[in-house]
XYZ file of C-alpha atoms in Angstrom:
351
model
C -66.353 -42.929 -13.998
C -64.477 -39.604 -12.653
C -66.512 -39.630 -9.712
C -65.365 -42.946 -8.874
C -61.894 -42.163 -9.704
C -61.838 -39.203 -7.325
C -63.439 -40.921 -4.649
C -60.809 -43.568 -4.739
C -58.077 -40.985 -4.498
C -59.674 -39.575 -1.577
C -60.183 -42.703 0.277
C -56.434 -43.581 -0.606
C -55.188 -40.294 0.566
C -57.417 -40.299 3.983
C -56.260 -43.888 4.611
C -52.430 -42.950 4.216
C -53.081 -39.768 6.407
C -54.515 -41.642 9.158
C -51.778 -44.484 9.029
C -49.190 -41.781 9.626
C -48.769 -39.369 12.371
C -46.581 -36.491 12.058
C -45.471 -33.989 14.721
C -43.428 -31.178 14.950
C -42.162 -28.829 18.025
C -40.431 -25.576 18.282
C -38.531 -24.494 21.375
C -39.341 -20.925 21.030
C -42.262 -18.831 19.381
C -40.098 -15.733 19.210
C -36.479 -15.909 17.881
C -33.848 -13.230 18.057
C -31.647 -12.412 15.301
C -28.613 -14.120 14.791
C -29.876 -17.049 17.154
C -30.836 -20.901 17.069
C -34.068 -22.334 16.505
C -34.606 -26.070 17.631
C -37.285 -27.944 15.570
C -38.263 -31.448 16.957
C -40.147 -33.808 14.807
C -41.415 -37.059 14.770
C -42.896 -39.694 12.465
C -45.093 -42.748 13.248
C -46.359 -45.612 11.093
C -48.705 -48.213 11.510
C -45.857 -50.736 10.004
C -42.548 -50.725 8.428
C -42.366 -48.519 5.129
C -40.022 -46.993 2.891
C -40.804 -43.095 2.536
C -39.280 -39.975 2.069
C -39.654 -36.555 4.071
C -38.398 -32.961 4.532
C -38.095 -30.630 7.160
C -38.269 -26.776 6.209
C -38.861 -23.177 6.915
C -41.402 -20.954 5.120
C -41.751 -16.958 5.413
C -42.612 -14.103 3.430
C -40.136 -14.513 0.108
C -38.491 -17.512 2.153
C -38.633 -21.046 1.538
C -35.885 -23.572 2.442
C -35.467 -26.937 2.970
C -33.247 -27.698 6.114
C -33.333 -31.534 6.018
C -34.765 -34.493 3.895
C -34.317 -37.965 3.878
C -35.497 -41.455 2.397
C -36.089 -44.010 5.403
C -37.503 -47.634 5.557
C -38.779 -47.857 9.248
C -42.252 -47.446 11.164
C -40.675 -44.352 13.183
C -38.433 -41.764 12.605
C -37.373 -38.898 14.929
C -34.825 -36.073 15.054
C -33.923 -32.422 16.182
C -32.774 -29.787 13.868
C -31.038 -26.562 14.704
C -31.523 -23.709 12.367
C -29.666 -20.269 12.738
C -31.702 -16.997 11.940
C -28.579 -15.033 10.709
C -29.097 -12.965 7.478
C -32.849 -13.790 7.500
C -35.387 -10.826 7.676
C -37.418 -10.258 10.768
C -41.262 -11.299 10.362
C -43.297 -14.431 10.562
C -42.137 -17.871 9.667
C -43.316 -21.708 10.026
C -41.486 -24.785 10.805
C -43.103 -27.771 8.690
C -42.694 -31.376 8.084
C -43.667 -32.822 4.871
C -43.943 -36.997 3.942
C -44.379 -38.039 0.613
C -47.246 -38.709 -0.395
C -49.524 -36.934 1.852
C -52.219 -34.324 1.515
C -51.296 -31.999 4.415
C -48.128 -31.051 6.527
C -48.351 -30.023 10.068
C -46.295 -26.690 11.000
C -45.360 -24.401 14.217
C -45.366 -20.867 13.642
C -42.920 -18.263 14.927
C -41.449 -14.737 14.707
C -38.345 -13.576 14.014
C -37.496 -10.279 16.044
C -36.460 -7.328 14.492
C -32.992 -5.993 14.837
C -31.122 -3.075 13.308
C -27.385 -3.408 12.892
C -24.660 -2.639 10.079
C -21.166 -2.166 9.221
C -19.095 0.686 7.974
C -15.698 -0.413 6.245
C -13.733 2.467 7.520
C -13.361 4.458 10.823
C -11.365 7.442 9.514
C -10.614 8.530 5.881
C -7.155 10.116 5.114
C -6.702 11.766 1.854
C -3.156 12.465 0.541
C -3.945 14.288 -2.449
C -0.915 14.252 -4.357
C -2.642 15.267 -7.778
C -5.365 17.297 -8.538
C -8.113 15.317 -6.765
C -8.568 11.741 -4.803
C -11.327 9.419 -4.814
C -12.027 6.850 -2.036
C -14.574 4.297 -1.339
C -16.477 3.804 2.077
C -18.800 0.919 2.317
C -21.911 0.229 4.566
C -23.457 -3.224 5.142
C -26.707 -4.208 6.674
C -25.835 -6.682 8.911
C -29.064 -6.402 10.747
C -32.392 -8.187 9.838
C -34.790 -5.192 8.831
C -33.984 -2.919 5.878
C -32.366 0.500 6.696
C -32.262 3.947 5.091
C -29.015 5.707 4.891
C -28.698 9.566 4.486
C -24.902 11.506 4.310
C -23.656 14.403 4.838
C -20.322 16.473 4.872
C -19.106 19.148 7.228
C -15.933 21.348 7.394
C -14.903 21.222 3.680
C -12.244 23.601 2.681
C -11.716 22.011 -0.720
C -14.067 20.951 -3.555
C -15.569 17.466 -2.867
C -18.303 15.168 -4.233
C -20.209 12.298 -2.335
C -22.314 9.706 -4.420
C -24.691 8.615 -3.340
C -26.144 10.809 -0.855
C -29.095 8.679 0.096
C -29.579 4.844 -0.105
C -31.879 1.920 0.904
C -30.195 -1.296 1.930
C -32.213 -4.741 2.212
C -31.043 -7.216 4.547
C -27.540 -8.509 3.980
C -27.115 -5.964 1.132
C -24.041 -3.353 0.775
C -23.616 0.160 -0.524
C -20.435 1.542 -1.822
C -20.327 5.590 -0.984
C -17.694 7.473 -3.186
C -16.317 10.736 -1.976
C -13.838 12.792 -4.453
C -11.745 15.622 -2.849
C -9.805 17.988 -4.584
C -6.317 19.264 -3.850
C -6.323 21.819 -1.086
C -4.125 24.556 -0.255
C -3.461 23.229 3.086
C -4.086 20.244 5.581
C -7.686 20.438 6.967
C -10.009 18.119 8.957
C -13.719 17.419 8.077
C -16.614 15.037 8.996
C -18.504 12.550 6.860
C -21.883 11.769 8.762
C -23.999 8.793 8.180
C -27.611 8.800 9.426
C -28.862 5.267 9.678
C -32.655 4.663 10.061
C -35.238 1.854 10.252
C -38.743 2.927 11.583
C -38.662 4.739 14.794
C -34.820 3.849 15.141
C -32.022 6.223 14.152
C -28.116 6.152 14.540
C -25.748 8.560 13.789
C -22.205 7.833 12.973
C -19.509 10.401 12.036
C -16.203 9.583 10.314
C -13.271 11.993 10.658
C -11.895 13.053 7.286
C -8.294 14.079 7.036
C -7.056 15.943 3.914
C -3.477 16.762 3.179
C -1.510 18.393 0.752
C 1.674 16.439 1.165
C 5.083 17.772 0.809
C 7.743 15.248 1.291
C 11.335 15.515 2.359
C 12.976 12.347 3.599
C 16.931 12.538 4.457
C 19.327 10.051 5.676
C 22.081 11.268 8.063
C 24.854 9.968 10.158
C 25.254 6.662 8.607
C 28.039 4.272 10.033
C 28.654 0.549 9.802
C 31.038 -1.127 12.476
C 32.202 -4.543 12.893
C 32.519 -5.653 16.402
C 33.654 -9.344 16.729
C 31.321 -11.492 14.463
C 28.684 -8.815 14.407
C 27.937 -5.775 12.225
C 26.152 -2.608 13.615
C 24.471 -0.298 11.495
C 23.538 3.051 12.671
C 21.783 5.977 10.885
C 19.426 8.902 11.278
C 16.478 9.635 9.346
C 14.940 13.261 9.235
C 11.596 14.012 8.072
C 11.661 17.789 6.925
C 8.171 17.481 5.420
C 4.632 18.287 6.541
C 3.059 14.628 6.580
C 4.179 11.344 8.171
C 5.810 8.659 6.270
C 5.924 4.892 6.206
C 9.263 3.902 5.459
C 10.663 0.537 4.234
C 14.157 -0.501 4.944
C 15.540 -3.192 2.706
C 19.262 -4.525 3.812
C 21.276 -6.284 1.091
C 23.713 -8.402 3.427
C 26.549 -10.693 2.258
C 24.434 -13.256 3.509
C 21.001 -12.395 1.881
C 18.189 -9.630 2.365
C 16.325 -8.335 5.349
C 13.499 -6.035 5.636
C 11.989 -3.662 8.088
C 9.417 -1.127 8.593
C 9.005 2.080 10.492
C 6.923 5.407 10.485
C 8.215 8.936 10.975
C 6.159 11.998 11.914
C 6.406 15.545 10.128
C 9.503 17.220 11.817
C 10.763 14.108 13.444
C 14.610 13.017 13.303
C 14.902 9.211 14.654
C 17.882 7.149 14.959
C 17.939 3.380 13.871
C 20.490 0.965 15.152
C 20.437 -2.698 13.447
C 22.754 -5.664 14.338
C 23.686 -8.239 11.684
C 25.723 -11.520 11.454
C 27.179 -10.505 8.132
C 27.980 -6.946 6.409
C 25.721 -4.605 4.882
C 26.459 -4.181 1.291
C 23.567 -1.560 0.429
C 20.690 -0.138 2.385
C 17.549 1.224 0.536
C 14.939 3.207 2.133
C 11.565 3.420 0.406
C 8.831 5.705 0.803
C 5.914 7.896 -1.188
C 7.155 11.121 -2.293
C 5.277 14.469 -3.087
C 3.974 13.068 -6.424
C 2.547 9.849 -5.069
C 5.094 7.768 -6.631
C 7.722 5.557 -4.617
C 11.131 7.110 -4.067
C 14.413 5.270 -2.988
C 17.325 6.593 -0.921
C 20.018 4.131 -1.524
C 23.369 3.750 0.347
C 26.282 1.473 -0.805
C 29.024 0.512 1.620
C 32.636 -0.075 0.800
C 35.425 -2.202 2.607
C 36.552 0.804 4.873
C 33.040 1.070 6.284
C 33.328 -2.304 8.141
C 36.907 -2.063 9.416
C 37.307 -2.107 13.007
C 39.496 0.591 13.687
C 38.398 4.231 13.923
C 38.979 7.210 11.718
C 42.307 8.379 13.260
C 43.631 4.823 12.795
C 42.333 5.038 9.226
C 44.067 8.404 8.407
C 47.374 6.680 10.270
C 47.212 4.021 7.990
C 46.699 5.852 4.830
C 49.843 8.189 5.636
C 51.841 5.034 6.376
C 50.991 3.463 3.089
C 51.719 6.988 1.307
C 55.289 6.903 3.129
C 56.037 3.374 2.211
C 55.368 4.197 -1.455
C 57.424 7.430 -1.455
C 60.539 5.321 -0.078
C 59.898 2.670 -2.670
C 59.956 5.326 -5.382
C 63.307 6.827 -3.868
C 64.958 3.697 -3.513
C 63.866 2.637 -7.269
C 65.261 5.880 -8.800
C 68.498 5.409 -7.131
C 68.952 1.945 -8.686
C 68.649 3.475 -12.399
C 72.000 3.933 -14.419
C 73.360 7.375 -14.950
C 73.455 8.777 -18.245
C 76.704 8.267 -19.905
C 78.775 11.046 -21.629
C 79.872 9.511 -25.102
C 82.359 12.441 -25.836
C 84.559 11.144 -22.563
C 84.924 7.668 -23.931
C 87.474 8.511 -26.460
C 85.768 6.719 -29.321
C 87.134 7.829 -32.689
C 84.562 8.150 -35.808
C 85.847 7.102 -39.043
């Protein structure tokens, strides 16, 4: 009985296979990394049927379905594009499968090897405000082959620790490298080098490492505000007496709201800034990172005299006039006071 049953299943499967014609084609046998593979397929039946099918890709450690569908027809055709990005180099096959079936045709192809990577930073700046500073730099494998990474440091003048020293990255994987640097006695430049290897291919990338012992001294000088018609002009000078450049944030508290601007000043540089507004500036705040690594603020509040249109000589003259008017008023008021009366001269008798 079992032999009869398996014979019937074999005959049924054979008849189904013969009644269905499955074809699959690809436009190339070798595919580069990050490129398109076009897959063309055709299903032909002897009569209209309802069936399900799928188009997919198979490779070492890779199995994915690109397209599946249930159709009622006697013929089904189509073209599918597949991008090889993020898939390892190696041997693959594109296949078509129909349910039920005992076989599926396929076409073999190779994804060609390609080594590539990304490094998160092109330079590492260490402003060591406290005892030491830790920074991270990341390498990502953006090729389609595994890579081996080895690191080295040159030119150090203070203690530093780099971990890990080596790493292996599979396709589409990343690795963080941690660099800790102690506070130096003075500024210095060093180099962090990455050697990236796959097979006989070797690439070397060097990243500048700049280490600073920051002394920050920012001064605000020569500040003035003038009104000219409907415009208010604010002028001031920033002097950097420190040994490191600083990013500055200017916040202007105006009668009409807030305005903000940004600037960078080099060590030893003196730079003048001129701003024009439609309303008066009530407060100027200048923010930057100080020698202790914390935010510092220079604040300047403006009084009413800072926005008058006359110059200093006119201001001094106005003050003198106001004082003279006060003195004259005081003298006149004193003359109007009644004189003291001598009671003895009035002839008043006491009883």
